[in-house]
Amino acid sequence: DTAVSQTPKYLVTQMGNDKSIKCEQNLGHDTMYWYKQDSKKFLKIMFSYNNKELIINETVPNRFSPKSPDKAHLNLHINSLELGDSAVYFCASSQWVGGVNEQFFGPGTRLTVL
Amino acid sequence: AQSVTQPDIHITVSEGASLELRCNYSYGATPYLFWYVQSPGQGLQLLLKYFSGDTLVQGIKGFEAEFKRSQSSFNLRKPSVHWSDAAEYFCAVGEAAGANNLFFGTGTRLTVIP
């Protein structure tokens, strides 16, 4: 059983295009996240949603728009893709376990912008 | 502001040797601390976590970590490394409230030689 899944796993596209990445979790968690991992493997939070509501939006260009149709899904739409958007994007979900907010990560989506 | 430092970018150890990966954090309150492992082309898997209580925590795959408040450290250890442990290791500090985001270090790449 896949806990946090993302589609697609790989995405290659041209500059200027619009693309979406989908994320689904079957863990019953209330909170979901999007992280970006750059070419140097640095992971940084982009967005956090709790019960379909945005609760954090780090300094991310407004070309990136998260959408949460329900508690189990958090999709990421990117407009006018740029070369610098090439990265691995990870979705995660979390719950409180024993007083600790434990996050579970998806397998990642490798986005390459040409 | 929260931050995590992993001083070692790359470590090489022989199979069967012991391992210690360093992690230092900066956080204003009692931290939630995590170690994640990322195998090539894979997502992040939680190895272990610390919130309170015993400062020596046990994780999966034979890993352990020790929280030392006086040194702001949370180093990961394993007494005998296996070839399958070759991966990227990330230390992270979690927020105790609010968005509960994770702030990651830059990672340490572990190479295991026969």
XYZ file of N, CA and C in Angstrom:
684
model
N 0.837 -1.207 0.000
C 0.000 0.000 0.000
C 0.864 1.245 0.000
N 0.605 2.114 -0.948
C 1.378 3.341 -1.042
C 0.767 4.376 -0.116
N 1.568 4.948 0.801
C 1.047 5.893 1.764
C 0.884 7.282 1.137
N 1.970 7.782 0.544
C 1.941 9.069 -0.133
C 2.430 8.827 -1.564
N 1.586 9.128 -2.511
C 1.943 8.877 -3.912
C 1.923 10.182 -4.696
N 2.768 10.234 -5.714
C 2.866 11.419 -6.570
C 2.872 10.977 -8.017
N 2.250 11.781 -8.863
C 2.327 11.545 -10.308
C 2.508 12.880 -11.014
N 3.326 12.904 -12.041
C 4.153 11.795 -12.521
C 5.443 11.677 -11.721
N 6.201 10.652 -11.963
C 7.508 10.492 -11.313
C 8.561 11.349 -12.021
N 8.429 11.455 -13.346
C 9.332 12.288 -14.137
C 8.494 13.204 -15.023
N 8.981 14.422 -15.190
C 8.272 15.390 -16.012
C 9.303 16.236 -16.739
N 9.304 16.143 -18.052
C 10.224 16.924 -18.877
C 9.378 17.827 -19.751
N 9.693 19.133 -19.742
C 8.849 20.070 -20.453
C 9.661 21.273 -20.914
N 9.077 22.057 -21.775
C 9.745 23.241 -22.295
C 9.466 24.455 -21.421
N 10.377 25.388 -21.471
C 10.171 26.670 -20.787
C 8.885 27.322 -21.258
N 8.177 27.930 -20.342
C 6.957 28.655 -20.688
C 5.696 27.829 -20.580
N 5.856 26.497 -20.513
C 4.673 25.637 -20.389
C 4.083 25.700 -18.984
N 2.842 25.191 -18.884
C 2.174 25.037 -17.593
C 2.042 23.551 -17.306
N 2.372 23.155 -16.060
C 2.285 21.736 -15.714
C 1.750 21.570 -14.296
N 1.240 20.371 -14.037
C 0.743 20.049 -12.694
C 1.353 18.760 -12.190
N 1.531 18.705 -10.887
C 1.974 17.488 -10.204
C 0.895 17.146 -9.176
N 0.544 15.859 -9.137
C -0.524 15.447 -8.226
C 0.038 14.665 -7.044
N -0.616 14.807 -5.911
C -0.216 14.098 -4.701
C -1.455 13.592 -3.980
N -1.352 12.351 -3.528
C -2.453 11.749 -2.774
C -1.884 10.996 -1.584
N -2.557 11.100 -0.441
C -2.157 10.310 0.714
C -3.363 9.535 1.234
N -3.097 8.288 1.610
C -4.162 7.424 2.117
C -3.981 7.124 3.594
N -3.312 8.055 4.289
C -3.013 7.860 5.708
C -4.027 8.532 6.621
N -4.936 9.275 6.041
C -5.921 9.988 6.849
C -5.368 11.214 7.562
N -4.233 11.721 7.090
C -3.612 12.885 7.720
C -4.354 14.163 7.367
N -4.233 15.141 8.276
C -4.891 16.430 8.049
C -3.996 17.434 7.326
N -2.697 17.247 7.413
C -1.779 18.250 6.886
C -0.943 17.670 5.766
N -0.790 18.461 4.706
C 0.030 18.057 3.566
C 0.968 19.191 3.181
N 2.064 18.826 2.521
C 3.131 19.784 2.235
C 3.680 19.560 0.828
N 4.290 20.621 0.306
C 5.150 20.500 -0.872
C 6.527 21.039 -0.514
N 7.546 20.239 -0.854
C 8.939 20.623 -0.678
C 9.617 20.627 -2.044
N 10.652 21.464 -2.160
C 11.472 21.480 -3.370
C 12.896 21.084 -2.989
N 13.442 20.126 -3.746
C 14.838 19.728 -3.550
C 15.640 20.152 -4.757
N 16.610 21.025 -4.538
C 17.363 21.559 -5.672
C 18.487 20.611 -6.078
N 19.275 21.061 -7.024
C 20.325 20.198 -7.590
C 21.412 19.857 -6.570
N 21.492 20.638 -5.510
C 22.466 20.348 -4.454
C 21.834 19.560 -3.308
N 20.652 19.032 -3.562
C 19.930 18.173 -2.616
C 19.332 18.947 -1.452
N 19.347 20.282 -1.495
C 18.777 21.042 -0.391
C 17.259 21.006 -0.477
N 16.624 20.642 0.640
C 15.171 20.529 0.721
C 14.594 21.755 1.410
N 13.586 22.347 0.766
C 12.977 23.527 1.364
C 11.464 23.456 1.248
N 10.779 23.833 2.333
C 9.322 23.839 2.321
C 8.814 24.911 1.355
N 7.754 24.559 0.618
C 7.103 25.534 -0.265
C 5.738 25.911 0.295
N 4.920 24.892 0.536
C 3.556 25.117 0.986
C 3.186 24.091 2.046
N 2.210 24.486 2.866
C 1.652 23.572 3.842
C 0.148 23.798 3.878
N -0.613 22.714 3.853
C -2.063 22.796 3.896
C -2.564 21.978 5.074
N -3.545 22.534 5.780
C -4.186 21.798 6.852
C -5.688 21.790 6.606
N -6.241 20.593 6.475
C -7.679 20.474 6.196
C -8.113 21.346 5.026
N -7.397 21.274 3.961
C -7.670 21.974 2.703
C -7.425 23.469 2.768
N -6.870 23.970 3.840
C -6.588 25.399 3.922
C -5.085 25.651 3.974
N -4.666 26.666 3.211
C -3.258 27.015 3.173
C -2.855 27.618 4.504
N -1.825 27.047 5.146
C -1.382 27.609 6.414
C 0.029 28.141 6.341
N 0.726 27.913 5.288
C 2.013 28.560 5.110
C 2.326 28.642 3.643
N 2.936 29.717 3.263
C 3.353 29.897 1.886
C 4.697 30.598 1.931
N 5.748 29.829 1.864
C 7.080 30.414 1.912
C 7.285 31.286 0.677
N 8.409 31.901 0.611
C 8.676 32.801 -0.499
C 8.785 32.007 -1.789
N 7.649 31.817 -2.415
C 7.573 31.045 -3.648
C 6.924 31.936 -4.702
N 7.442 31.944 -5.923
C 6.806 32.764 -6.964
C 5.345 32.417 -7.138
N 4.531 33.413 -7.460
C 3.099 33.140 -7.585
C 2.764 32.341 -8.836
N 3.778 31.946 -9.599
C 3.565 31.004 -10.697
C 3.222 29.617 -10.139
N 3.565 29.392 -8.885
C 3.273 28.124 -8.223
C 1.959 28.274 -7.452
N 1.016 27.403 -7.743
C -0.260 27.478 -7.037
C -0.681 26.094 -6.577
N -0.740 25.892 -5.270
C -1.215 24.613 -4.743
C -2.740 24.594 -4.734
N -3.273 23.390 -4.902
C -4.725 23.221 -4.847
C -5.022 21.947 -4.068
N -5.932 22.067 -3.110
C -6.293 20.914 -2.303
C -7.788 20.656 -2.439
N -8.191 19.756 -3.344
C -9.623 19.503 -3.538
C -10.268 18.809 -2.339
N -9.476 18.042 -1.607
C -9.952 17.413 -0.378
C -8.757 17.105 0.491
N -9.015 16.579 1.676
C -7.948 16.413 2.660
C -6.862 15.446 2.196
N -7.215 14.542 1.281
C -6.276 13.507 0.860
C -5.436 13.897 -0.345
N -5.719 15.048 -0.932
C -5.027 15.446 -2.155
C -4.459 16.858 -2.044
N -3.258 17.019 -2.563
C -2.653 18.347 -2.669
C -1.865 18.383 -3.965
N -2.384 19.132 -4.921
C -1.759 19.222 -6.230
C -0.972 20.525 -6.335
N 0.018 20.507 -7.193
C 0.866 21.683 -7.414
C 0.828 22.044 -8.884
N 0.355 23.238 -9.172
C 0.304 23.709 -10.554
C 1.363 24.784 -10.745
N 2.087 24.682 -11.836
C 3.146 25.640 -12.104
C 2.916 26.278 -13.463
N 2.800 27.587 -13.484
C 2.614 28.330 -14.740
C 3.946 28.855 -15.257
N 4.006 29.009 -16.553
C 5.165 29.665 -17.203
C 6.481 29.135 -16.665
N 6.687 27.862 -16.822
C 7.869 27.214 -16.253
C 9.168 27.866 -16.699
N 10.107 27.951 -15.762
C 11.433 28.526 -16.020
C 12.497 27.464 -15.765
N 13.683 27.714 -16.312
C 14.779 26.760 -16.151
C 15.064 26.470 -14.684
N 14.958 27.523 -13.863
C 15.264 27.381 -12.443
C 14.247 26.561 -11.664
N 13.160 26.204 -12.305
C 12.166 25.362 -11.635
C 12.564 23.894 -11.668
N 13.575 23.568 -12.452
C 14.046 22.185 -12.506
C 14.504 21.755 -11.122
N 13.920 20.684 -10.631
C 14.194 20.219 -9.264
C 13.399 18.936 -9.049
N 13.562 18.377 -7.862
C 12.695 17.274 -7.441
C 11.704 17.840 -6.438
N 10.428 17.597 -6.678
C 9.376 18.106 -5.808
C 8.808 16.950 -4.998
N 8.810 17.143 -3.683
C 8.310 16.102 -2.789
C 7.025 16.575 -2.112
N 6.071 15.683 -2.098
C 4.858 15.875 -1.328
C 5.019 15.129 -0.003
N 4.402 15.620 1.041
C 4.449 14.944 2.328
C 3.119 15.150 3.044
N 2.832 14.271 3.983
C 1.678 14.473 4.851
C 2.112 14.168 6.272
N 1.336 14.638 7.226
C 1.792 14.474 8.607
C 0.640 14.285 9.565
N 1.012 13.728 10.702
C 0.102 13.623 11.828
C 0.933 13.704 13.100
N 0.246 13.977 14.197
C 0.918 14.004 15.488
C 0.962 12.581 16.062
N 2.177 12.133 16.357
C 2.376 10.798 16.921
C 3.200 10.955 18.196
N 2.607 10.633 19.330
C 3.346 10.709 20.582
C 3.918 12.088 20.854
N 3.173 13.120 20.492
C 3.625 14.482 20.749
C 4.565 15.039 19.705
N 4.809 14.305 18.629
C 5.711 14.751 17.575
C 4.968 14.764 16.246
N 5.153 15.828 15.487
C 4.543 15.906 14.156
C 5.419 15.153 13.170
N 4.998 13.973 12.776
C 5.809 13.104 11.944
C 5.366 13.194 10.491
N 6.290 13.502 9.612
C 5.963 13.682 8.200
C 6.376 12.459 7.384
N 5.502 12.098 6.461
C 5.728 10.983 5.556
C 5.821 11.548 4.145
N 6.860 11.131 3.435
C 7.149 11.716 2.131
C 6.765 10.788 0.988
N 6.367 11.409 -0.112
C 6.169 10.676 -1.345
C 7.495 10.422 -2.029
N 7.464 9.715 -3.168
C 8.694 9.323 -3.866
C 9.345 10.453 -4.653
N 8.645 11.565 -4.811
C 9.216 12.692 -5.528
C 8.846 12.724 -6.993
N 8.837 13.917 -7.552
C 8.639 14.136 -8.988
C 9.823 14.941 -9.491
N 10.565 14.349 -10.422
C 11.728 15.052 -10.979
C 11.268 15.868 -12.172
N 11.307 17.183 -12.022
C 10.896 18.105 -13.079
C 12.128 18.653 -13.786
N 12.155 18.511 -15.104
C 13.240 19.050 -15.916
C 12.648 20.024 -16.910
N 13.115 21.262 -16.844
C 12.632 22.294 -17.764
C 13.732 22.579 -18.776
N 13.392 22.423 -20.036
C 14.394 22.590 -21.108
C 14.295 23.962 -21.771
N 15.713 32.027 14.211
C 15.193 31.203 13.120
C 15.785 29.798 13.216
N 14.999 28.851 12.760
C 15.469 27.473 12.809
C 16.490 27.225 11.699
N 17.485 26.427 12.022
C 18.445 26.013 10.992
C 19.114 24.731 11.421
N 19.607 24.015 10.438
C 20.300 22.756 10.683
C 21.586 22.755 9.881
N 22.649 22.320 10.513
C 23.948 22.232 9.848
C 24.444 20.794 9.877
N 24.756 20.291 8.708
C 25.414 18.995 8.603
C 26.799 19.275 8.019
N 27.827 19.221 8.851
C 29.156 19.697 8.429
C 29.809 18.834 7.356
N 29.433 17.563 7.318
C 30.075 16.635 6.387
C 29.214 16.455 5.148
N 29.749 16.875 4.003
C 28.998 16.737 2.762
C 29.022 15.288 2.294
N 30.172 14.630 2.457
C 30.354 13.273 1.947
C 31.240 12.495 2.915
N 30.803 11.295 3.250
C 31.587 10.409 4.122
C 31.702 9.055 3.456
N 32.898 8.481 3.523
C 33.126 7.136 3.000
C 33.582 6.245 4.142
N 32.910 5.113 4.281
C 33.293 4.150 5.315
C 33.353 2.760 4.697
N 34.105 1.902 5.344
C 34.179 0.508 4.904
C 33.011 -0.271 5.500
N 32.555 -1.240 4.751
C 31.477 -2.085 5.252
C 31.927 -2.750 6.548
N 31.036 -2.714 7.534
C 31.364 -3.288 8.841
C 31.929 -2.282 9.820
N 32.360 -1.139 9.331
C 32.900 -0.112 10.218
C 31.752 0.650 10.874
N 32.106 1.390 11.931
C 31.093 2.201 12.609
C 30.924 3.530 11.870
N 29.804 4.172 12.151
C 29.449 5.400 11.436
C 28.915 6.432 12.410
N 29.319 7.679 12.216
C 28.683 8.776 12.931
C 28.508 9.948 11.969
N 27.275 10.397 11.813
C 26.967 11.552 10.981
C 26.572 12.704 11.904
N 27.172 13.862 11.652
C 26.979 14.979 12.566
C 25.826 15.876 12.141
N 25.162 16.416 13.155
C 24.060 17.343 12.921
C 24.033 18.355 14.062
N 24.037 19.629 13.722
C 23.876 20.687 14.707
C 22.668 21.525 14.323
N 21.920 21.956 15.305
C 20.694 22.685 15.012
C 20.677 24.009 15.759
N 19.823 24.884 15.282
C 19.569 26.146 15.959
C 18.059 26.301 16.051
N 17.567 26.383 17.285
C 16.120 26.491 17.483
C 15.876 27.100 18.840
N 14.902 27.990 18.938
C 14.695 28.755 20.153
C 14.062 27.987 21.298
N 13.380 26.909 20.979
C 12.674 26.169 22.021
C 13.169 24.722 22.006
N 12.462 23.862 22.716
C 12.808 22.443 22.665
C 12.543 21.936 21.253
N 13.560 21.388 20.616
C 13.374 21.013 19.211
C 12.754 19.634 19.043
N 12.052 19.488 17.951
C 11.753 18.158 17.450
C 12.859 17.866 16.441
N 13.489 16.729 16.534
C 14.621 16.423 15.661
C 14.390 15.102 14.943
N 14.802 15.063 13.705
C 14.555 13.909 12.860
C 15.803 13.591 12.040
N 15.940 12.320 11.707
C 16.876 11.885 10.684
C 16.080 11.131 9.617
N 16.298 11.554 8.361
C 15.703 10.887 7.218
C 16.812 10.337 6.337
N 16.486 9.267 5.605
C 17.414 8.708 4.642
C 16.766 8.730 3.260
N 17.565 9.082 2.269
C 17.085 9.107 0.887
C 18.008 8.237 0.040
N 17.496 7.100 -0.404
C 18.255 6.243 -1.314
C 18.158 6.819 -2.716
N 19.112 6.486 -3.574
C 19.116 7.077 -4.921
C 17.780 6.923 -5.640
N 17.248 8.033 -6.107
C 15.999 8.011 -6.852
C 14.765 7.760 -6.020
N 14.916 7.787 -4.717
C 13.782 7.476 -3.837
C 13.366 8.697 -3.024
N 12.236 8.549 -2.348
C 11.797 9.578 -1.428
C 12.519 9.478 -0.106
N 12.048 10.220 0.867
C 12.694 10.250 2.174
C 11.991 9.292 3.127
N 12.788 8.536 3.850
C 12.258 7.599 4.833
C 12.736 8.023 6.212
N 11.824 8.053 7.155
C 12.172 8.450 8.510
C 12.953 7.339 9.199
N 14.130 7.687 9.712
C 14.948 6.730 10.464
C 14.621 6.761 11.952
N 14.523 7.972 12.507
C 14.230 8.114 13.922
C 13.879 9.563 14.223
N 13.348 9.763 15.433
C 12.931 11.106 15.822
C 13.149 11.280 17.324
N 13.301 12.546 17.730
C 13.421 12.892 19.135
C 12.501 14.066 19.447
N 11.804 13.927 20.565
C 10.992 15.048 21.052
C 11.308 15.343 22.505
N 11.297 14.300 23.295
C 11.575 14.490 24.719
C 11.957 13.138 25.294
N 12.304 13.130 26.569
C 12.597 11.859 27.223
C 14.044 11.448 27.034
N 14.247 10.157 26.909
C 15.587 9.595 26.776
C 16.319 10.250 25.606
N 17.517 10.733 25.863
C 18.248 11.470 24.834
C 18.881 10.553 23.796
N 18.911 9.265 24.046
C 19.412 8.300 23.072
C 18.202 7.599 22.465
N 18.002 7.805 21.183
C 16.821 7.229 20.535
C 17.241 6.171 19.522
N 16.445 5.149 19.463
C 16.703 4.046 18.527
C 15.784 4.192 17.322
N 16.319 3.854 16.176
C 15.517 3.938 14.963
C 15.507 2.627 14.205
N 15.088 2.733 12.966
C 15.046 1.540 12.119
C 16.428 1.265 11.541
N 16.606 0.080 11.022
C 17.823 -0.336 10.327
C 19.069 -0.272 11.212
N 18.887 -0.366 12.521
C 20.022 -0.392 13.428
C 20.638 0.964 13.735
N 20.001 2.045 13.354
C 20.511 3.386 13.628
C 20.063 3.880 14.997
N 20.865 4.738 15.577
C 20.518 5.432 16.799
C 21.048 6.865 16.700
N 20.498 7.734 17.539
C 20.965 9.123 17.567
C 20.903 9.609 19.000
N 21.804 10.513 19.321
C 21.857 11.060 20.667
C 21.659 12.562 20.648
N 20.699 13.034 21.411
C 20.427 14.458 21.542
C 21.296 15.012 22.668
N 22.061 16.047 22.342
C 22.882 16.721 23.347
C 22.534 18.205 23.311
N 21.740 18.606 24.295
C 21.278 19.997 24.321
C 22.437 20.976 24.458
N 23.420 20.617 25.283
C 24.538 21.537 25.538
C 25.355 21.801 24.278
N 25.339 20.860 23.355
C 26.094 21.007 22.112
C 25.188 21.300 20.910
N 23.879 21.389 21.164
C 22.909 21.593 20.065
C 23.170 20.584 18.951
N 23.333 19.345 19.358
C 23.658 18.322 18.367
C 22.698 17.146 18.446
N 22.610 16.455 17.333
C 21.760 15.263 17.234
C 22.444 14.347 16.232
N 23.530 13.726 16.644
C 24.340 12.921 15.742
C 23.777 11.519 15.557
N 23.886 11.047 14.349
C 23.371 9.717 13.981
C 24.520 8.716 14.012
N 24.236 7.521 14.554
C 25.300 6.518 14.649
C 24.784 5.148 14.232
N 25.737 4.350 13.786
C 25.445 2.940 13.530
C 26.720 2.168 13.804
N 26.655 1.098 14.579
C 27.880 0.388 14.966
C 28.552 -0.363 13.824
N 27.771 -0.840 12.866
C 28.356 -1.626 11.782
C 27.578 -1.345 10.498
N 28.229 -0.701 9.573
C 27.545 -0.243 8.349
C 27.460 -1.378 7.322
N 26.338 -1.420 6.641
C 26.098 -2.391 5.571
C 26.135 -1.672 4.235
N 26.453 -2.404 3.170
C 26.534 -1.761 1.855
C 25.217 -1.075 1.486
N 24.108 -1.625 1.964
C 22.799 -1.058 1.623
C 22.530 0.272 2.334
N 23.403 0.652 3.252
C 23.228 1.942 3.934
C 23.702 3.118 3.086
N 24.351 2.856 1.970
C 24.805 3.937 1.097
C 23.596 4.740 0.622
N 23.598 6.030 0.937
C 22.432 6.881 0.657
C 22.772 8.305 1.088
N 21.783 9.175 0.973
C 21.896 10.553 1.453
C 21.127 10.627 2.761
N 21.728 11.249 3.769
C 21.110 11.337 5.081
C 20.839 12.797 5.426
N 19.616 13.051 5.856
C 19.198 14.411 6.169
C 18.767 14.507 7.624
N 19.297 15.508 8.291
C 18.849 15.860 9.626
C 17.844 16.996 9.490
N 16.820 17.020 10.328
C 15.815 18.073 10.232
C 15.341 18.461 11.620
N 14.963 19.717 11.749
C 14.352 20.204 12.984
C 12.924 20.615 12.652
N 11.990 20.236 13.512
C 10.587 20.516 13.267
C 10.063 21.569 14.213
N 9.105 22.339 13.717
C 8.477 23.351 14.548
C 7.528 22.686 15.537
N 7.467 23.239 16.727
C 6.600 22.666 17.759
C 5.167 23.135 17.626
N 4.943 24.163 16.837
C 3.585 24.699 16.697
C 3.454 25.333 15.329
N 2.284 25.904 15.095
C 2.080 26.568 13.816
C 2.004 25.586 12.682
N 2.728 25.861 11.651
C 2.660 25.046 10.446
C 3.401 23.731 10.587
N 4.169 23.557 11.631
C 4.892 22.304 11.873
C 5.812 21.941 10.731
N 6.429 22.934 10.139
C 7.336 22.647 9.029
C 8.607 21.988 9.504
N 9.245 21.302 8.571
C 10.562 20.737 8.809
C 11.599 21.606 8.119
N 12.702 21.852 8.821
C 13.830 22.576 8.236
C 14.987 21.597 8.159
N 15.450 21.402 6.935
C 16.432 20.364 6.677
C 17.848 20.901 6.614
N 18.800 20.037 6.972
C 20.200 20.302 6.676
C 20.459 19.999 5.223
N 21.688 20.224 4.800
C 22.040 20.063 3.394
C 22.365 18.620 3.037
N 22.330 17.743 4.019
C 22.519 16.329 3.736
C 23.965 15.891 3.796
N 24.157 14.610 4.095
C 25.477 13.963 4.058
C 25.348 12.722 3.193
N 26.179 12.654 2.179
C 26.163 11.481 1.308
C 27.096 10.428 1.864
N 26.571 9.244 2.074
C 27.357 8.134 2.621
C 27.708 7.149 1.513
N 28.979 6.904 1.350
C 29.475 5.863 0.447
C 30.037 4.736 1.291
N 29.679 3.509 0.944
C 30.170 2.334 1.670
C 31.052 1.528 0.719
N 32.274 1.280 1.114
C 33.193 0.502 0.274
C 33.366 -0.896 0.854
N 33.532 -1.883 -0.035
C 33.629 -3.283 0.433
C 34.853 -3.503 1.319
